[in-house]
CSV table of C-alpha atoms and ligand atoms in Angstrom, one decimal:
chain,number,residue,atom,x,y,z
A,19,MET,CA,12.9,-26.8,21.4
A,20,PRO,CA,13.0,-28.9,25.1
A,21,PRO,CA,12.9,-32.7,24.7
A,22,ILE,CA,9.5,-34.6,24.9
A,23,ASP,CA,8.7,-36.3,28.2
A,24,PRO,CA,8.7,-39.9,26.7
A,25,GLN,CA,5.9,-39.9,29.2
A,26,VAL,CA,4.3,-38.4,26.7
A,27,LEU,CA,5.3,-39.3,24.0
A,28,ALA,CA,4.3,-43.0,24.6
A,29,LEU,CA,0.9,-41.8,25.6
A,30,THR,CA,0.3,-40.1,22.6
A,31,GLU,CA,1.5,-43.8,20.8
A,32,LEU,CA,-1.4,-45.3,22.7
A,33,VAL,CA,-4.6,-42.7,22.2
A,34,GLY,CA,-3.7,-40.1,20.1
A,35,ASP,CA,-3.4,-36.6,21.1
A,36,PRO,CA,-3.7,-37.4,25.0
A,37,TYR,CA,-4.0,-33.1,25.6
A,38,VAL,CA,-7.9,-34.0,24.0
A,39,ASP,CA,-9.8,-33.7,27.1
A,40,TRP,CA,-12.5,-36.2,25.2
A,41,ASP,CA,-14.6,-37.2,28.4
A,42,HIS,CA,-16.2,-33.8,28.2
A,43,PHE,CA,-17.3,-33.4,24.7
A,44,ASP,CA,-20.9,-32.1,25.0
A,45,SER,CA,-22.7,-34.7,23.2
A,46,GLN,CA,-25.6,-32.8,23.4
A,47,ALA,CA,-24.1,-29.7,21.2
A,48,TYR,CA,-22.9,-31.6,18.9
A,49,PHE,CA,-26.2,-34.1,18.1
A,50,ASN,CA,-27.9,-30.3,17.8
A,51,HIS,CA,-25.4,-29.3,15.4
A,52,ASN,CA,-25.4,-31.8,13.3
A,53,TYR,CA,-28.1,-34.8,13.8
A,54,GLY,CA,-31.2,-32.3,14.9
A,55,ASP,CA,-31.6,-32.5,11.3
A,56,LEU,CA,-31.5,-34.8,8.7
A,57,ARG,CA,-29.0,-32.3,6.2
A,58,ILE,CA,-29.0,-33.0,2.3
A,59,ASP,CA,-25.0,-34.9,2.8
A,60,ASP,CA,-26.2,-37.6,5.0
A,61,ARG,CA,-28.7,-38.5,3.4
A,62,ARG,CA,-26.4,-39.2,0.8
A,63,ILE,CA,-24.4,-40.7,2.3
A,64,ILE,CA,-27.5,-43.2,4.1
A,65,GLU,CA,-28.6,-43.7,0.7
A,66,ILE,CA,-24.3,-45.2,-0.2
A,67,VAL,CA,-24.6,-46.7,3.0
A,68,SER,CA,-27.3,-48.7,2.4
A,69,ASP,CA,-27.5,-49.4,-0.7
A,70,PHE,CA,-23.9,-50.8,0.0
A,71,PHE,CA,-25.0,-53.1,3.5
A,72,GLN,CA,-28.5,-54.0,1.1
A,73,ARG,CA,-26.3,-55.7,-2.0
A,74,ALA,CA,-23.1,-57.1,0.7
A,75,PHE,CA,-25.8,-59.3,3.1
A,76,PRO,CA,-27.4,-62.0,1.7
A,77,ALA,CA,-31.5,-61.8,3.2
A,78,ASN,CA,-32.0,-64.3,6.4
A,79,LYS,CA,-27.7,-63.8,7.7
A,80,SER,CA,-27.1,-62.0,10.7
A,81,GLY,CA,-23.4,-61.5,12.2
A,82,ARG,CA,-21.8,-58.7,15.0
A,83,ALA,CA,-22.2,-55.3,14.2
A,84,ILE,CA,-19.4,-52.4,15.8
A,85,ASP,CA,-19.9,-48.9,15.3
A,86,VAL,CA,-16.4,-47.6,16.2
A,87,GLY,CA,-17.3,-43.2,17.9
A,88,SER,CA,-20.5,-43.8,17.5
A,89,GLY,CA,-20.6,-40.4,19.4
A,90,ALA,CA,-24.2,-38.7,19.4
A,91,ASN,CA,-24.7,-40.0,16.5
A,92,LEU,CA,-27.0,-43.0,16.1
A,93,TYR,CA,-28.2,-43.1,12.1
A,94,PRO,CA,-24.8,-45.7,11.3
A,95,ALA,CA,-26.0,-48.4,13.6
A,96,LEU,CA,-29.5,-47.9,11.9
A,97,THR,CA,-28.0,-49.2,9.2
A,98,MET,CA,-26.7,-52.0,10.3
A,99,LEU,CA,-29.8,-53.5,11.8
A,100,PRO,CA,-31.3,-55.1,9.4
A,101,TYR,CA,-27.8,-57.6,9.3
A,102,ALA,CA,-26.5,-57.1,13.2
A,103,SER,CA,-27.4,-59.6,16.1
A,104,GLY,CA,-25.7,-57.2,18.0
A,105,VAL,CA,-24.2,-53.7,18.0
A,106,THR,CA,-20.9,-52.0,19.5
A,107,LEU,CA,-21.5,-48.2,19.2
A,108,PHE,CA,-17.8,-48.3,20.8
A,109,GLU,CA,-16.7,-44.8,22.2
A,110,ARG,CA,-14.1,-43.6,24.1
A,111,ALA,CA,-15.9,-40.4,26.2
A,112,PHE,CA,-17.5,-40.5,28.9
A,113,THR,CA,-20.9,-38.9,28.0
A,114,ASN,CA,-21.7,-39.7,24.0
A,115,ARG,CA,-21.0,-43.3,25.7
A,116,GLU,CA,-23.7,-41.7,28.7
A,117,TRP,CA,-25.6,-40.3,26.1
A,118,LEU,CA,-26.2,-43.6,24.2
A,119,GLU,CA,-27.4,-44.4,26.8
A,120,ASN,CA,-30.4,-42.2,27.1
A,121,GLU,CA,-31.0,-42.8,23.6
A,122,ILE,CA,-31.1,-45.7,22.5
A,123,ALA,CA,-33.6,-46.5,25.3
A,124,GLY,CA,-35.8,-43.1,23.9
A,125,PRO,CA,-34.5,-42.5,21.0
A,126,ARG,CA,-34.9,-37.9,20.0
A,127,LYS,CA,-37.8,-37.3,17.5
A,128,SER,CA,-34.3,-36.4,14.5
A,129,TRP,CA,-33.6,-40.0,14.3
A,130,LYS,CA,-37.4,-40.4,12.4
A,131,LEU,CA,-36.3,-39.2,9.6
A,132,PHE,CA,-32.8,-40.0,9.4
A,133,TRP,CA,-34.5,-43.5,9.6
A,134,ASP,CA,-37.3,-43.0,7.2
A,135,ALA,CA,-34.3,-41.9,4.1
A,136,ILE,CA,-32.9,-45.8,4.9
A,137,SER,CA,-35.5,-47.9,4.5
A,138,ALA,CA,-37.4,-45.8,1.9
A,139,GLY,CA,-38.1,-48.6,-1.1
A,140,ARG,CA,-35.0,-50.7,0.4
A,141,PRO,CA,-37.4,-53.9,1.7
A,142,ALA,CA,-34.4,-55.9,4.3
A,143,TYR,CA,-35.1,-52.5,6.8
A,144,ALA,CA,-38.3,-51.4,5.5
A,145,ASN,CA,-39.6,-54.6,6.9
A,146,ILE,CA,-38.5,-53.9,10.5
A,147,SER,CA,-41.7,-52.5,12.6
A,148,ASN,CA,-40.1,-51.3,15.0
A,149,PRO,CA,-36.5,-49.9,14.4
A,150,TRP,CA,-36.2,-48.4,18.2
A,151,ASP,CA,-37.2,-51.0,20.0
A,152,LEU,CA,-35.4,-53.6,18.2
A,153,LEU,CA,-31.6,-50.7,18.1
A,154,HIS,CA,-32.3,-51.2,22.5
A,155,ARG,CA,-32.7,-54.7,22.5
A,156,ARG,CA,-29.3,-54.9,19.8
A,157,ALA,CA,-27.2,-52.2,21.1
A,158,GLU,CA,-24.9,-52.1,23.0
A,159,VAL,CA,-23.0,-48.9,24.5
A,160,VAL,CA,-18.6,-49.8,25.6
A,161,GLU,CA,-16.0,-48.2,26.2
A,162,GLY,CA,-13.7,-48.6,24.1
A,163,ASN,CA,-10.5,-47.2,21.9
A,164,VAL,CA,-9.9,-47.4,18.5
A,165,PHE,CA,-5.9,-48.1,19.6
A,166,SER,CA,-6.8,-50.3,20.7
A,167,LEU,CA,-9.3,-52.9,18.8
A,168,ALA,CA,-9.2,-56.2,19.0
A,169,PRO,CA,-8.2,-58.4,15.5
A,170,ASP,CA,-10.7,-60.7,14.3
A,171,GLN,CA,-14.3,-59.5,15.8
A,172,TYR,CA,-17.2,-57.9,14.5
A,173,ASP,CA,-18.9,-59.5,10.5
A,174,MET,CA,-19.7,-55.3,9.9
A,175,GLY,CA,-18.8,-51.9,11.0
A,176,THR,CA,-18.7,-48.5,10.1
A,177,MET,CA,-16.7,-45.4,11.7
A,178,PHE,CA,-17.6,-42.4,10.5
A,179,PHE,CA,-15.8,-38.9,11.0
A,180,VAL,CA,-13.8,-40.5,13.5
A,181,ALA,CA,-9.7,-41.8,12.1
A,182,GLU,CA,-9.7,-38.3,11.0
A,183,SER,CA,-11.0,-35.8,13.7
A,184,ILE,CA,-9.3,-37.7,16.9
A,185,THR,CA,-6.1,-36.0,15.7
A,186,ALA,CA,-3.7,-33.9,13.6
A,187,ARG,CA,-2.1,-36.9,12.1
A,188,MET,CA,-1.5,-38.6,9.8
A,189,ASP,CA,0.2,-41.4,10.9
A,190,LYS,CA,-3.2,-41.8,13.9
A,191,PHE,CA,-5.1,-41.4,10.7
A,192,GLU,CA,-4.0,-44.0,9.3
A,193,GLN,CA,-3.4,-46.5,12.5
A,194,ALA,CA,-7.0,-45.8,13.9
A,195,THR,CA,-8.8,-46.6,10.0
A,196,ARG,CA,-6.1,-49.7,9.9
A,197,ARG,CA,-7.4,-50.5,13.3
A,198,PHE,CA,-10.3,-50.5,11.8
A,199,ILE,CA,-10.4,-52.4,9.2
A,200,GLY,CA,-8.5,-55.1,10.9
A,201,SER,CA,-11.7,-55.3,14.4
A,202,LEU,CA,-13.6,-56.8,11.2
A,203,LYS,CA,-13.3,-60.4,10.7
A,204,ALA,CA,-12.0,-61.2,6.7
A,205,GLY,CA,-14.2,-60.5,4.2
A,206,ALA,CA,-16.9,-58.9,6.1
A,207,PRO,CA,-18.5,-55.7,4.2
A,208,PHE,CA,-18.1,-51.9,6.3
A,209,ALA,CA,-18.2,-48.1,5.9
A,210,ALA,CA,-16.4,-45.7,6.9
A,211,ALA,CA,-17.1,-41.4,7.1
A,212,PHE,CA,-14.1,-39.1,6.9
A,213,MET,CA,-14.3,-35.6,7.0
A,214,ARG,CA,-12.7,-33.8,3.8
A,215,ASP,CA,-9.4,-31.6,4.3
A,216,SER,CA,-10.6,-30.7,7.4
A,217,SER,CA,-8.3,-28.4,10.0
A,218,GLY,CA,-10.8,-28.7,12.7
A,219,TYR,CA,-13.7,-28.3,14.4
A,220,ILE,CA,-15.4,-27.1,17.6
A,221,VAL,CA,-18.0,-28.7,20.0
A,222,GLY,CA,-20.0,-26.9,22.2
A,223,ASP,CA,-16.7,-24.3,24.1
A,224,GLN,CA,-13.9,-27.2,23.1
A,225,ARG,CA,-11.8,-27.6,20.3
A,226,PHE,CA,-10.7,-30.5,18.6
A,227,PRO,CA,-8.7,-32.0,16.4
A,228,ALA,CA,-9.0,-33.4,13.0
A,229,CYS,CA,-6.5,-34.9,10.5
A,230,SER,CA,-6.8,-33.1,6.9
A,231,VAL,CA,-7.2,-35.9,3.8
A,232,SER,CA,-8.0,-36.2,0.2
A,233,GLU,CA,-9.3,-39.5,-1.1
A,234,ALA,CA,-6.2,-40.1,-2.9
A,235,ASP,CA,-5.8,-40.3,1.4
A,236,VAL,CA,-8.2,-42.8,2.1
A,237,ARG,CA,-7.6,-45.1,-0.9
A,238,ARG,CA,-3.7,-45.1,0.2
A,239,VAL,CA,-4.6,-46.4,3.8
A,240,LEU,CA,-7.9,-48.4,2.9
A,241,ALA,CA,-6.7,-50.2,-0.3
A,242,PRO,CA,-4.3,-53.0,0.5
A,243,VAL,CA,-7.2,-54.0,3.7
A,244,ALA,CA,-9.9,-53.8,1.7
A,245,ARG,CA,-11.3,-55.5,-1.7
A,246,MET,CA,-14.3,-53.5,-3.7
A,247,LEU,CA,-13.4,-50.5,-2.4
A,248,GLU,CA,-15.3,-47.8,-3.9
A,249,ILE,CA,-15.2,-43.9,-3.0
A,250,GLU,CA,-17.4,-41.3,-3.3
A,251,THR,CA,-17.0,-38.2,-2.5
A,252,VAL,CA,-20.5,-36.3,-1.0
A,253,GLU,CA,-20.9,-32.1,-1.2
A,254,SER,CA,-20.9,-31.1,2.3
A,255,ASN,CA,-20.1,-27.2,2.8
A,256,ASP,CA,-22.4,-25.9,4.7
A,257,LEU,CA,-21.9,-27.4,7.9
A,258,ARG,CA,-18.8,-25.0,9.7
A,259,ASP,CA,-15.5,-23.5,8.0
A,260,GLY,CA,-13.1,-24.9,7.3
A,261,TYR,CA,-13.8,-28.8,5.4
A,262,CYS,CA,-14.5,-29.3,1.8
A,263,GLY,CA,-16.6,-32.1,1.8
A,264,MET,CA,-17.5,-35.7,3.2
A,265,MET,CA,-16.1,-38.9,1.9
A,266,VAL,CA,-17.3,-42.5,2.5
A,267,ALA,CA,-16.0,-45.6,1.7
A,268,THR,CA,-17.3,-49.1,1.2
A,269,GLY,CA,-16.0,-52.3,0.9
A,270,ARG,CA,-15.4,-55.9,2.7
A,271,LYS,CA,-12.3,-56.3,4.6
A,272,LYS,CA,-9.3,-58.1,2.8
A,273,LYS,CA,-9.5,-62.0,3.1
B,319,LIG,C1,-16.1,-36.1,15.2
B,319,LIG,S1,-17.0,-37.4,16.2
B,319,LIG,C2,-17.6,-38.5,15.1
B,319,LIG,C3,-19.6,-38.8,15.4
B,319,LIG,C4,-19.8,-39.7,15.2
B,319,LIG,N1,-19.0,-41.7,15.0
B,319,LIG,C5,-20.7,-39.3,14.1
B,319,LIG,O1,-21.0,-39.5,12.9
B,319,LIG,O2,-20.6,-38.4,14.2
B,319,LIG,C6,-15.9,-38.3,17.1
B,319,LIG,C7,-15.7,-39.2,18.0
B,319,LIG,O3,-14.9,-40.4,18.2
B,319,LIG,C8,-14.8,-40.7,19.3
B,319,LIG,N2,-13.4,-41.5,20.2
B,319,LIG,C9,-12.3,-40.0,19.7
B,319,LIG,N3,-11.2,-40.7,20.2
B,319,LIG,C10,-11.6,-42.0,20.3
B,319,LIG,C11,-11.0,-43.5,19.8
B,319,LIG,N4,-9.3,-43.2,20.4
B,319,LIG,N5,-11.3,-44.9,20.2
B,319,LIG,C12,-13.0,-44.1,19.6
B,319,LIG,N6,-13.3,-43.2,19.4
B,319,LIG,C13,-12.5,-42.2,19.8
B,319,LIG,C14,-15.0,-39.6,20.1
B,319,LIG,O4,-15.7,-39.3,21.2
B,319,LIG,C15,-16.2,-38.4,18.8
B,319,LIG,O5,-17.5,-39.7,19.8
């Protein structure tokens, strides 16, 4: 086997997989496939995460929130809206940042289905009369790389389908997950979603890598840095081939 170019190795350490062309991620195709309608799996994730944040945050308390690797998904940010004085939509791909800027200025119709599911029966959310205006005022799209997130910055955070869906390497999955938790302040509540046993995925005409992870992997990585950790498996099998459900972890960063 030829030796690995040290420059490529250094780049891999920094960004995960240097061969993935994130800047041409087809945001519209990803949105259409995943969030053009509200699926049963996302409805269950919404229940888990919105209930958790409502329990975790005392009324009238707010802080800085981050959603890491937002892609073409607004619902993690929406679950943090009542508690966020500002929401950072932290995204590496140029196309996704552009898509997010447009979307928070004029969200597509399907997000109403997501907001209805989030706010139904949850007063902290239902009290918001115009979530779209609030999101537009509070959300900021920021260019960034999960592997360079600064520590101890945010009061709450979400990261959905990122750590296991940006690399095929277990050590990079672990590093991305720990960096996400590291970016939160001690005690900050978080929710993270992961594809279970994924073998990669296609968006538009591009193939993306994935790291096949189980509940045990998620627990092994999060247990040392999180307390009150709960991991729930959500049934899902018809989004595409090559995965076995979804997992949602909630908890607080250890002090
Ligand atoms: C599978 S998508 C998930 C998108 C969205 N969070 C969702 O729930 O559908 C993975 C996202 O991670 C972003 N991403 C890839 N590498 C990243 C990195 N190093 N740092 C931050 N985000 C990254 C991609 O651009 C993409 O938006």
